Coordinates of C-alpha atoms in Angstrom, one line a residue:
X172 CA 21.7 -24.8 -12.6
X173 CA 18.9 -22.8 -11.6
X174 CA 15.9 -23.7 -9.3
X175 CA 12.9 -21.6 -7.7
X176 CA 12.3 -24.6 -5.3
X177 CA 14.3 -25.2 -2.4
X178 CA 15.9 -28.8 -2.6
X179 CA 16.2 -31.3 0.4
X180 CA 19.9 -30.9 2.0
X181 CA 21.1 -34.3 0.2
X182 CA 19.9 -33.2 -3.0
X183 CA 21.5 -29.9 -2.7
X184 CA 24.9 -31.2 -1.7
X185 CA 24.7 -33.8 -4.5
X186 CA 23.9 -31.0 -6.9
X187 CA 27.0 -29.2 -6.2
X188 CA 28.9 -32.2 -6.3
X189 CA 27.9 -33.4 -9.5
X190 CA 29.2 -30.2 -11.3
X191 CA 32.7 -30.9 -10.0
X192 CA 34.1 -27.7 -9.4
X193 CA 37.7 -27.4 -9.1
X194 CA 38.0 -23.7 -7.4
X195 CA 34.8 -22.9 -4.7
X196 CA 34.5 -20.0 -2.7
X197 CA 32.4 -19.5 0.3
X198 CA 31.1 -16.4 2.0
X199 CA 31.0 -17.4 5.9
X200 CA 28.4 -15.4 8.2
X201 CA 25.0 -16.4 7.0
X202 CA 26.4 -18.8 4.3
X203 CA 27.9 -21.5 6.4
X204 CA 26.2 -20.6 9.8
X205 CA 23.5 -18.6 10.9
X206 CA 24.2 -15.2 12.1
X207 CA 26.9 -12.7 12.0
X208 CA 29.9 -13.9 13.8
X209 CA 31.9 -10.8 13.1
X210 CA 29.3 -8.3 14.5
X211 CA 28.9 -10.9 17.6
X212 CA 32.7 -11.2 18.2
X213 CA 32.6 -7.3 18.2
X214 CA 30.1 -7.1 21.1
X215 CA 31.6 -10.2 22.8
X216 CA 35.3 -8.9 22.9
X217 CA 34.5 -5.7 24.2
X218 CA 32.5 -7.2 27.1
X219 CA 35.3 -9.5 28.0
X220 CA 38.1 -6.7 27.8
X221 CA 39.9 -8.4 25.0
X222 CA 40.6 -4.7 23.8
X223 CA 41.4 -1.5 26.3
X224 CA 38.8 0.4 27.7
X225 CA 40.1 3.3 25.5
X226 CA 39.5 1.2 22.2
X227 CA 36.2 0.0 23.7
X228 CA 35.1 3.7 24.3
X229 CA 35.9 4.5 20.9
X230 CA 34.3 1.3 19.2
X231 CA 30.7 1.6 20.5
X232 CA 29.8 4.7 19.1
X233 CA 31.9 4.1 16.0
X234 CA 29.7 0.8 15.3
X235 CA 26.5 2.9 16.1
X236 CA 27.5 5.5 13.4
X237 CA 28.1 2.6 11.1
X238 CA 24.6 0.9 11.6
X239 CA 23.2 4.6 11.2
X240 CA 24.6 4.7 7.8
X241 CA 27.3 7.5 8.7
X242 CA 30.3 4.7 8.2
X243 CA 30.9 2.8 5.4
X244 CA 30.9 -1.2 5.3
X245 CA 34.7 -1.3 4.0
X246 CA 35.6 1.3 6.7
X247 CA 34.0 -0.5 9.6
X248 CA 35.3 -3.8 8.5
X249 CA 38.5 -2.6 8.4
X250 CA 38.5 -1.0 11.6
X251 CA 37.3 -4.1 13.6
X252 CA 40.6 -5.7 12.4
X253 CA 43.1 -2.8 12.8
X254 CA 41.4 -2.1 16.3
X255 CA 43.5 -4.8 17.9
X256 CA 46.7 -2.9 17.1
X257 CA 49.7 -3.9 19.6
X258 CA 47.7 -7.1 20.7
X259 CA 49.5 -10.3 20.4
X260 CA 48.1 -12.6 17.5
X261 CA 48.4 -15.7 19.6
X262 CA 45.9 -14.1 22.0
X263 CA 43.4 -12.8 19.4
X264 CA 43.6 -16.2 18.1
X265 CA 42.6 -18.0 21.4
X266 CA 40.0 -15.2 22.0
X267 CA 38.2 -15.9 18.4
X268 CA 38.3 -19.8 19.0
X269 CA 36.8 -19.5 22.5
X270 CA 34.3 -17.4 21.3
X271 CA 33.2 -19.1 18.1
X272 CA 33.4 -22.5 19.8
X273 CA 31.0 -21.4 22.6
X274 CA 28.6 -19.3 20.5
X275 CA 28.6 -20.5 16.7
X276 CA 29.3 -24.1 16.2
X277 CA 25.7 -25.1 16.9
X278 CA 24.9 -22.5 14.2
X279 CA 26.7 -24.4 11.5
X280 CA 24.4 -25.4 8.8
X281 CA 25.5 -29.2 8.7
X282 CA 24.7 -29.4 5.1
X283 CA 27.1 -26.8 4.2
X284 CA 29.7 -28.2 6.3
X285 CA 29.1 -31.5 4.8
X286 CA 29.6 -29.8 1.5
X287 CA 32.6 -28.5 2.0
X288 CA 34.2 -31.4 3.6
X289 CA 33.1 -33.7 0.2
X290 CA 34.0 -30.9 -2.0
X291 CA 37.8 -31.0 -0.2
X292 CA 37.5 -34.7 -0.4
X293 CA 37.2 -34.4 -4.0
X294 CA 40.2 -32.5 -4.6
X295 CA 38.4 -29.1 -5.3
X296 CA 40.1 -25.9 -4.1
X297 CA 37.8 -24.4 -1.2
X298 CA 38.4 -20.9 0.2
X299 CA 36.5 -18.6 2.6
X300 CA 35.9 -15.3 1.7
X301 CA 34.7 -13.1 4.5
X302 CA 34.7 -9.3 5.5
X303 CA 34.7 -10.5 9.2
X304 CA 38.4 -10.3 10.6
X305 CA 40.3 -13.0 10.0
X306 CA 41.1 -14.5 13.4
X307 CA 37.2 -15.1 14.0
X308 CA 37.3 -16.8 10.5
X309 CA 40.4 -19.1 11.3
X310 CA 38.8 -19.9 14.4
X311 CA 35.3 -20.8 12.4
X312 CA 36.7 -22.9 9.5
X313 CA 38.7 -25.3 11.7
X314 CA 35.2 -26.9 11.6
X315 CA 35.0 -27.0 8.1
X316 CA 38.6 -28.3 7.2
X317 CA 39.8 -25.2 5.4
X318 CA 43.3 -24.6 5.7
X319 CA 44.3 -21.1 7.4
X320 CA 46.0 -20.2 4.1
X321 CA 43.2 -20.5 2.3
X322 CA 41.2 -17.2 4.0
X323 CA 40.7 -13.8 2.5
X324 CA 39.0 -11.9 5.4
X325 CA 39.5 -8.6 6.8
X326 CA 43.0 -8.2 8.1
X327 CA 45.6 -6.3 9.5
X328 CA 49.6 -6.6 9.1
X329 CA 51.1 -8.6 12.0
X330 CA 54.7 -7.6 12.8
X331 CA 56.7 -9.8 15.8
X332 CA 53.7 -11.5 16.4
X333 CA 51.7 -8.4 17.2
X334 CA 49.0 -6.8 15.3
X335 CA 49.5 -3.6 13.7
X336 CA 46.8 -1.1 12.3
X337 CA 48.3 -1.5 8.6
X338 CA 45.0 -2.8 7.1
X339 CA 45.8 -5.5 4.3
X340 CA 42.4 -6.1 2.9
X341 CA 38.7 -5.8 3.5
X342 CA 37.0 -8.6 1.2
X343 CA 33.5 -7.2 1.0
X344 CA 31.3 -5.9 -2.1
X345 CA 33.8 -5.5 -5.2
X346 CA 36.5 -6.3 -2.8
X347 CA 35.7 -10.1 -3.0
X348 CA 36.2 -10.8 -6.6
X349 CA 39.1 -8.4 -6.3
X350 CA 40.8 -10.4 -3.9
X351 CA 40.1 -13.8 -5.4
X352 CA 41.6 -12.4 -8.7
X353 CA 44.6 -11.0 -6.8
X354 CA 45.4 -13.8 -4.5
X355 CA 43.9 -16.8 -6.0
X356 CA 44.3 -15.7 -9.6
X357 CA 41.3 -17.9 -11.0
X358 CA 37.8 -17.3 -11.5
X359 CA 35.5 -19.8 -9.2
X360 CA 33.8 -22.6 -10.8
X361 CA 31.4 -22.2 -7.7
X362 CA 30.6 -19.5 -5.4
X363 CA 28.2 -19.2 -2.3
X364 CA 26.9 -16.2 -0.3
X365 CA 23.7 -14.8 1.5
X366 CA 24.0 -10.9 1.0
X367 CA 24.5 -8.1 -1.3
X368 CA 28.1 -7.6 -0.4
X369 CA 28.3 -11.4 -1.8
X370 CA 26.8 -10.6 -5.3
X371 CA 30.0 -9.4 -7.1
X372 CA 31.5 -12.4 -6.0
X373 CA 28.9 -14.7 -7.1
X374 CA 28.7 -12.8 -10.5
X375 CA 32.2 -13.9 -11.6
X376 CA 31.6 -17.9 -11.0
X377 CA 30.4 -20.1 -13.3
X378 CA 28.1 -21.5 -10.9
X379 CA 26.5 -19.0 -8.3
X380 CA 24.6 -20.1 -5.1
X381 CA 22.6 -17.6 -3.1
X382 CA 22.4 -19.7 0.3
X383 CA 20.1 -18.3 3.2
X384 CA 19.6 -15.1 1.3
X385 CA 18.8 -12.0 2.2
X386 CA 15.9 -10.3 0.5
X387 CA 18.1 -8.3 -1.6
X388 CA 20.2 -10.8 -2.8
X389 CA 17.3 -13.3 -3.3
X390 CA 16.0 -10.8 -5.7
X391 CA 19.4 -10.3 -7.9
X392 CA 19.4 -14.1 -7.7
X393 CA 16.3 -14.6 -9.1
X394 CA 16.9 -11.8 -12.0
X395 CA 20.7 -13.5 -12.6
X396 CA 19.0 -17.2 -12.5
X397 CA 21.4 -18.2 -9.8
X398 CA 20.7 -21.3 -7.4
X399 CA 18.8 -20.5 -4.3
X400 CA 19.0 -22.7 -1.4
X401 CA 17.7 -22.2 2.1
X402 CA 19.6 -24.4 4.9
X403 CA 16.9 -26.7 6.8
X404 CA 17.6 -25.1 9.9
X405 CA 16.4 -22.0 8.5
X406 CA 13.4 -23.6 7.0
X407 CA 12.6 -25.4 10.1
X408 CA 12.6 -22.1 12.3
X409 CA 10.7 -20.4 9.8
X410 CA 8.1 -23.3 9.8

């Protein structure tokens, strides 16, 4: 299914449901909601002293280097998980829930939440795949009814209830299809993403959807004949 004209929210949801996908994978930031919860949480947790002052002193210039192109996407996303070493995971989950509920619930795209809920009701196996740390994603997908066990996100090993600096995975770029095939063991019937870091995931799906796409992904989507959808909230903001 391809389109060059953005359908209405209801038409978009129905068009996906008609495909009757058995496995659907969703990027999160920019796809299920507006904005980057991972980046915003990073700033929020430094300001709210979630991590130590020592870690904060390291983190800010490190992130500046990442924005300047001196640190890779995979490196930075991995470090934004492992920087929480020695913290209790329960405290991280509480902080992530507090952050997301206060700052991002209002940014959720209503039709994307509706789509996820209706896919799950239809029996579709729905997974969230993100390079944001898993605690933020676990806090976020509560609002979509996605099980905590259906998340592939940047994650660190937890021992005795405490986070370690042992990185498990960073699902970004090529890492997204790799994690999907390794953990789920099947190629998705439908995949949804918004940036070039999602292109590899969309490429392995039977049906690919560029939702709220950045210019680079929109270009790829048009070249590949993928469906392009702009959420209603974004269209209204852009006039």
